[in-house]
Amino acid sequence: MVTPARTATAGDPRAIILRAGEPSLSLPTFEQEDEIHMALTGELFIGRARRSTPRRFQAIDPARGGPIEPAFSAAGAEELDAACALAHAAFDPYRSLPPARRAEFLDAIAAQILAQGEDLLQRAHAETALPLARLEGERARTVGQLRLFAAELRSGAWLGLRVDPALPERQPLPRPDLRQRKIPCGPVAVFGASNFPLAFSVAGGDSAAALAAGCPIVVKGHPAHPGTSEWVARAIVAAAAATEMPEGVFSLLNGPDVALGTALVADPRIRAVAFTGSRAAGVALMKVAAGRPEPIAVFAEMSSVNPVILLPAALASRAGSLAKEFVASLTLGVGQFCTNPGIVVALEGEGLSTFIDAAAEALRAVQPGVMLSEGIHRNYTQGLERLAGEGAQLLAQGAADGAGNCARAALFSVPAGSLLAHPALAEEAFGPASLVVRCAHVREAQQVIERLEGQLTATLQMEEADQPLARQLLPALERKAGRILINSWPTGVEVCHAMVHGGPFPATSDGRSTSVGTLAIERFLRPVCYQGFPDALLPAELRAAQLPRWPHRFDGELRLGRPD
Ligand code: NAP
């Protein structure tokens, strides 16, 4: 249960309580309001209703410090219960809609987000200090994700239809008619991520995948950008009204402490969890989910240092340009990407020395950048101290820290033996810091790779002459990472059908899935088999009249669908 009173912790600058003791207030429904550009209200979104609560908090300006208006309601037990009850009630009506109707809903969300124009971008900029150009790109990605899932819904590939027709004459036993499809798992709790206020927040990839699957969502907004969350929530609610979705398909709960997220994951009406953030929080939520009387799956994307392995011929031929590209990838977005290249592995030699010198020079010229929040900046500073404390040598730092939450890029180095003796050196320091691991020989490089935890990505920088070594390393890299890149950089994740943004723990809690790309829908689906059903009782897409239009396997044979 959520504790009724705000549990503000000392030094938690995000959480400001304005007043307490006021009664909860239900406001009019949303549908008739034309409020695309109306000022933010700070209310919670419980299905179609808006609700205020006496517990309030405010976003904190990451660049200048100090609260940003307005104050936002923090959800308590009552709001959580109302949102989960609505999501539970919406599940059957929502999942029963034809896929094309859900696709319309996703397309409408995309259109509503675009209609908000500069209002959304300016608020996201104020709350995150991310540059407007970056946010514009992130909005395009968000809209693109929603549209991609809409197209996926219409294709029907995700339905996973299989038919094994009855074989009444089969000896020694007849076979009954068996048909399979995938159904959604139920309401999903989605946690907004701080580092993607649009693409991995209220209407981000997890939300798009869950809504596409047929799951109502209850979003726990990230407390660092509640205004951005409100803008996007308005877009979803307006789209739900315009496309006549059942009430409860979407709710947004905000709160500045962990009790809300914990209670949301513990609620028996929630059937899966999607999360992007810290390892500590992801693991805490996994424990809550596993400790429920009926445990549920948590798809948490947490921590990755994304090793980049510089192979000898690549270093010999282009160490200088590799160094510049590496520093650009490392410092992009003040290093606040889950795919940030936090470890470089290479063999000692002239090529590596050239790379290190050039990388140090490029890094020294990098200006400090404002991080997303005071907490993330504090964690970054502690991460640098941990690396130094574990014996990493500081090779170079970016230009001196600016005020507030400005982070200075940092490049460290260790001999491979140190990393093998102190595995904590390979833990993520979220931000623009990386560690070059110098290996005396190939065997040592292999040991370093083996010592690494699960990763979202692993990158090989190589030339043709490096192929034998690359072939040697690939089996271990496949075991470690969800995506393996050759001659590019891990930051920048294409949203498409073939993408895997996942990987073994702690990159994610479940390396069998991805949180980016259309395959992400699979996380919220499960197969059901229908045996001996008369046609009239089968789900529509498995009936004789509809089956030919969807892709399916018929008696094992793959058949393409023929859309109307
Ligand atoms: P976070 O601390 O993991 O918080 C993410 C969300 O989880 C917030 O809504 C937070 O709610 C909630 N939460 C945190 N601890 C919880 C717990 N024990 N139980 C239930 N819910 C919990 O992430 P953050 O605030 O974005 O940044 C903190 C650190 O996370 C960063 O410094 C970085 O190290 C890491 N991070 C990593 C990635 C990545 O992609 N690898 C991305 C973002 C952040 P409250 O804030 O209300 O507690």
PDB file of N, CA, C and O in Angstrom, residues 451-483:
ATOM      1  N   ARG A 451      34.704 -11.710 -18.066  1.00  0.00           N
ATOM      2  CA  ARG A 451      34.425 -11.167 -16.738  1.00  0.00           C
ATOM      3  C   ARG A 451      33.273 -10.148 -16.752  1.00  0.00           C
ATOM      4  O   ARG A 451      32.658  -9.886 -15.720  1.00  0.00           O
ATOM      5  N   LEU A 452      32.995  -9.599 -17.922  1.00  0.00           N
ATOM      6  CA  LEU A 452      31.940  -8.575 -17.991  1.00  0.00           C
ATOM      7  C   LEU A 452      30.564  -9.191 -17.725  1.00  0.00           C
ATOM      8  O   LEU A 452      30.311 -10.340 -18.057  1.00  0.00           O
ATOM      9  N   GLU A 453      29.699  -8.372 -17.145  1.00  0.00           N
ATOM     10  CA  GLU A 453      28.310  -8.799 -16.947  1.00  0.00           C
ATOM     11  C   GLU A 453      27.546  -8.661 -18.272  1.00  0.00           C
ATOM     12  O   GLU A 453      28.116  -8.235 -19.279  1.00  0.00           O
ATOM     13  N   GLY A 454      26.252  -8.991 -18.239  1.00  0.00           N
ATOM     14  CA  GLY A 454      25.429  -8.889 -19.439  1.00  0.00           C
ATOM     15  C   GLY A 454      25.333  -7.455 -19.931  1.00  0.00           C
ATOM     16  O   GLY A 454      25.301  -6.508 -19.141  1.00  0.00           O
ATOM     17  N   GLN A 455      25.291  -7.287 -21.249  1.00  0.00           N
ATOM     18  CA  GLN A 455      25.357  -5.960 -21.859  1.00  0.00           C
ATOM     19  C   GLN A 455      24.259  -5.776 -22.889  1.00  0.00           C
ATOM     20  O   GLN A 455      23.812  -6.744 -23.511  1.00  0.00           O
ATOM     21  N   LEU A 456      23.858  -4.506 -23.079  1.00  0.00           N
ATOM     22  CA  LEU A 456      22.947  -4.205 -24.177  1.00  0.00           C
ATOM     23  C   LEU A 456      23.657  -4.353 -25.518  1.00  0.00           C
ATOM     24  O   LEU A 456      23.089  -4.838 -26.487  1.00  0.00           O
ATOM     25  N   THR A 457      24.903  -3.898 -25.552  1.00  0.00           N
ATOM     26  CA  THR A 457      25.644  -3.926 -26.816  1.00  0.00           C
ATOM     27  C   THR A 457      27.090  -4.341 -26.578  1.00  0.00           C
ATOM     28  O   THR A 457      27.624  -4.191 -25.479  1.00  0.00           O
ATOM     29  N   ALA A 458      27.709  -4.838 -27.648  1.00  0.00           N
ATOM     30  CA  ALA A 458      29.167  -5.019 -27.699  1.00  0.00           C
ATOM     31  C   ALA A 458      29.579  -4.619 -29.109  1.00  0.00           C
ATOM     32  O   ALA A 458      28.897  -4.958 -30.083  1.00  0.00           O
ATOM     33  N   THR A 459      30.676  -3.871 -29.193  1.00  0.00           N
ATOM     34  CA  THR A 459      31.081  -3.302 -30.491  1.00  0.00           C
ATOM     35  C   THR A 459      32.488  -3.760 -30.851  1.00  0.00           C
ATOM     36  O   THR A 459      33.384  -3.751 -30.004  1.00  0.00           O
ATOM     37  N   LEU A 460      32.656  -4.137 -32.103  1.00  0.00           N
ATOM     38  CA  LEU A 460      33.990  -4.447 -32.626  1.00  0.00           C
ATOM     39  C   LEU A 460      34.365  -3.368 -33.627  1.00  0.00           C
ATOM     40  O   LEU A 460      33.615  -3.109 -34.569  1.00  0.00           O
ATOM     41  N   GLN A 461      35.508  -2.741 -33.413  1.00  0.00           N
ATOM     42  CA  GLN A 461      36.088  -1.872 -34.438  1.00  0.00           C
ATOM     43  C   GLN A 461      37.168  -2.699 -35.107  1.00  0.00           C
ATOM     44  O   GLN A 461      38.127  -3.130 -34.465  1.00  0.00           O
ATOM     45  N   MET A 462      37.035  -2.945 -36.400  1.00  0.00           N
ATOM     46  CA  MET A 462      37.923  -3.929 -37.033  1.00  0.00           C
ATOM     47  C   MET A 462      38.128  -3.646 -38.520  1.00  0.00           C
ATOM     48  O   MET A 462      37.360  -2.915 -39.139  1.00  0.00           O
ATOM     49  N   GLU A 463      39.192  -4.253 -39.065  1.00  0.00           N
ATOM     50  CA  GLU A 463      39.458  -4.275 -40.497  1.00  0.00           C
ATOM     51  C   GLU A 463      39.356  -5.726 -40.945  1.00  0.00           C
ATOM     52  O   GLU A 463      39.223  -6.641 -40.118  1.00  0.00           O
ATOM     53  N   GLU A 464      39.466  -5.913 -42.239  1.00  0.00           N
ATOM     54  CA  GLU A 464      39.349  -7.282 -42.760  1.00  0.00           C
ATOM     55  C   GLU A 464      40.394  -8.202 -42.121  1.00  0.00           C
ATOM     56  O   GLU A 464      40.112  -9.359 -41.800  1.00  0.00           O
ATOM     57  N   ALA A 465      41.589  -7.647 -41.907  1.00  0.00           N
ATOM     58  CA  ALA A 465      42.667  -8.463 -41.337  1.00  0.00           C
ATOM     59  C   ALA A 465      42.342  -8.925 -39.908  1.00  0.00           C
ATOM     60  O   ALA A 465      42.970  -9.846 -39.382  1.00  0.00           O
ATOM     61  N   ASP A 466      41.380  -8.268 -39.282  1.00  0.00           N
ATOM     62  CA  ASP A 466      41.001  -8.634 -37.913  1.00  0.00           C
ATOM     63  C   ASP A 466      39.972  -9.767 -37.861  1.00  0.00           C
ATOM     64  O   ASP A 466      39.582 -10.196 -36.765  1.00  0.00           O
ATOM     65  N   GLN A 467      39.519 -10.219 -39.006  1.00  0.00           N
ATOM     66  CA  GLN A 467      38.412 -11.190 -39.000  1.00  0.00           C
ATOM     67  C   GLN A 467      38.690 -12.460 -38.203  1.00  0.00           C
ATOM     68  O   GLN A 467      37.806 -12.931 -37.463  1.00  0.00           O
ATOM     69  N   PRO A 468      39.897 -13.042 -38.307  1.00  0.00           N
ATOM     70  CA  PRO A 468      40.132 -14.266 -37.514  1.00  0.00           C
ATOM     71  C   PRO A 468      39.955 -14.017 -36.016  1.00  0.00           C
ATOM     72  O   PRO A 468      39.338 -14.825 -35.302  1.00  0.00           O
ATOM     73  N   LEU A 469      40.454 -12.867 -35.534  1.00  0.00           N
ATOM     74  CA  LEU A 469      40.313 -12.560 -34.106  1.00  0.00           C
ATOM     75  C   LEU A 469      38.848 -12.280 -33.767  1.00  0.00           C
ATOM     76  O   LEU A 469      38.330 -12.731 -32.734  1.00  0.00           O
ATOM     77  N   ALA A 470      38.179 -11.558 -34.655  1.00  0.00           N
ATOM     78  CA  ALA A 470      36.753 -11.264 -34.422  1.00  0.00           C
ATOM     79  C   ALA A 470      35.979 -12.578 -34.304  1.00  0.00           C
ATOM     80  O   ALA A 470      35.124 -12.731 -33.415  1.00  0.00           O
ATOM     81  N   ARG A 471      36.267 -13.512 -35.195  1.00  0.00           N
ATOM     82  CA  ARG A 471      35.556 -14.809 -35.173  1.00  0.00           C
ATOM     83  C   ARG A 471      35.787 -15.514 -33.832  1.00  0.00           C
ATOM     84  O   ARG A 471      34.889 -16.158 -33.299  1.00  0.00           O
ATOM     85  N   GLN A 472      36.996 -15.352 -33.313  1.00  0.00           N
ATOM     86  CA  GLN A 472      37.354 -15.973 -32.020  1.00  0.00           C
ATOM     87  C   GLN A 472      36.547 -15.350 -30.868  1.00  0.00           C
ATOM     88  O   GLN A 472      36.166 -16.025 -29.933  1.00  0.00           O
ATOM     89  N   LEU A 473      36.336 -14.028 -30.959  1.00  0.00           N
ATOM     90  CA  LEU A 473      35.671 -13.322 -29.850  1.00  0.00           C
ATOM     91  C   LEU A 473      34.141 -13.405 -29.913  1.00  0.00           C
ATOM     92  O   LEU A 473      33.467 -13.264 -28.883  1.00  0.00           O
ATOM     93  N   LEU A 474      33.599 -13.622 -31.100  1.00  0.00           N
ATOM     94  CA  LEU A 474      32.147 -13.501 -31.268  1.00  0.00           C
ATOM     95  C   LEU A 474      31.305 -14.432 -30.380  1.00  0.00           C
ATOM     96  O   LEU A 474      30.282 -13.997 -29.840  1.00  0.00           O
ATOM     97  N   PRO A 475      31.716 -15.699 -30.198  1.00  0.00           N
ATOM     98  CA  PRO A 475      30.861 -16.546 -29.338  1.00  0.00           C
ATOM     99  C   PRO A 475      30.676 -15.959 -27.935  1.00  0.00           C
ATOM    100  O   PRO A 475      29.573 -15.958 -27.399  1.00  0.00           O
ATOM    101  N   ALA A 476      31.749 -15.410 -27.356  1.00  0.00           N
ATOM    102  CA  ALA A 476      31.617 -14.817 -26.017  1.00  0.00           C
ATOM    103  C   ALA A 476      30.759 -13.549 -26.079  1.00  0.00           C
ATOM    104  O   ALA A 476      29.926 -13.314 -25.196  1.00  0.00           O
ATOM    105  N   LEU A 477      30.935 -12.751 -27.130  1.00  0.00           N
ATOM    106  CA  LEU A 477      30.140 -11.521 -27.241  1.00  0.00           C
ATOM    107  C   LEU A 477      28.655 -11.840 -27.397  1.00  0.00           C
ATOM    108  O   LEU A 477      27.800 -11.147 -26.853  1.00  0.00           O
ATOM    109  N   GLU A 478      28.359 -12.911 -28.141  1.00  0.00           N
ATOM    110  CA  GLU A 478      26.946 -13.315 -28.279  1.00  0.00           C
ATOM    111  C   GLU A 478      26.351 -13.704 -26.935  1.00  0.00           C
ATOM    112  O   GLU A 478      25.186 -13.412 -26.655  1.00  0.00           O
ATOM    113  N   ARG A 479      27.163 -14.346 -26.113  1.00  0.00           N
ATOM    114  CA  ARG A 479      26.657 -14.739 -24.783  1.00  0.00           C
ATOM    115  C   ARG A 479      26.434 -13.525 -23.891  1.00  0.00           C
ATOM    116  O   ARG A 479      25.602 -13.538 -23.002  1.00  0.00           O
ATOM    117  N   LYS A 480      27.209 -12.464 -24.126  1.00  0.00           N
ATOM    118  CA  LYS A 480      27.177 -11.306 -23.217  1.00  0.00           C
ATOM    119  C   LYS A 480      26.176 -10.241 -23.606  1.00  0.00           C
ATOM    120  O   LYS A 480      25.705  -9.505 -22.742  1.00  0.00           O
ATOM    121  N   ALA A 481      25.911 -10.082 -24.917  1.00  0.00           N
ATOM    122  CA  ALA A 481      25.200  -8.859 -25.359  1.00  0.00           C
ATOM    123  C   ALA A 481      23.960  -9.156 -26.195  1.00  0.00           C
ATOM    124  O   ALA A 481      23.862 -10.191 -26.851  1.00  0.00           O
ATOM    125  N   GLY A 482      23.045  -8.179 -26.194  1.00  0.00           N
ATOM    126  CA  GLY A 482      21.840  -8.288 -27.014  1.00  0.00           C
ATOM    127  C   GLY A 482      22.053  -7.822 -28.446  1.00  0.00           C
ATOM    128  O   GLY A 482      21.331  -8.214 -29.340  1.00  0.00           O
ATOM    129  N   ARG A 483      23.026  -6.935 -28.651  1.00  0.00           N
ATOM    130  CA  ARG A 483      23.293  -6.411 -30.003  1.00  0.00           C
ATOM    131  C   ARG A 483      24.794  -6.315 -30.177  1.00  0.00           C
ATOM    132  O   ARG A 483      25.485  -5.792 -29.292  1.00  0.00           O
TER     133      ARG A 483
END
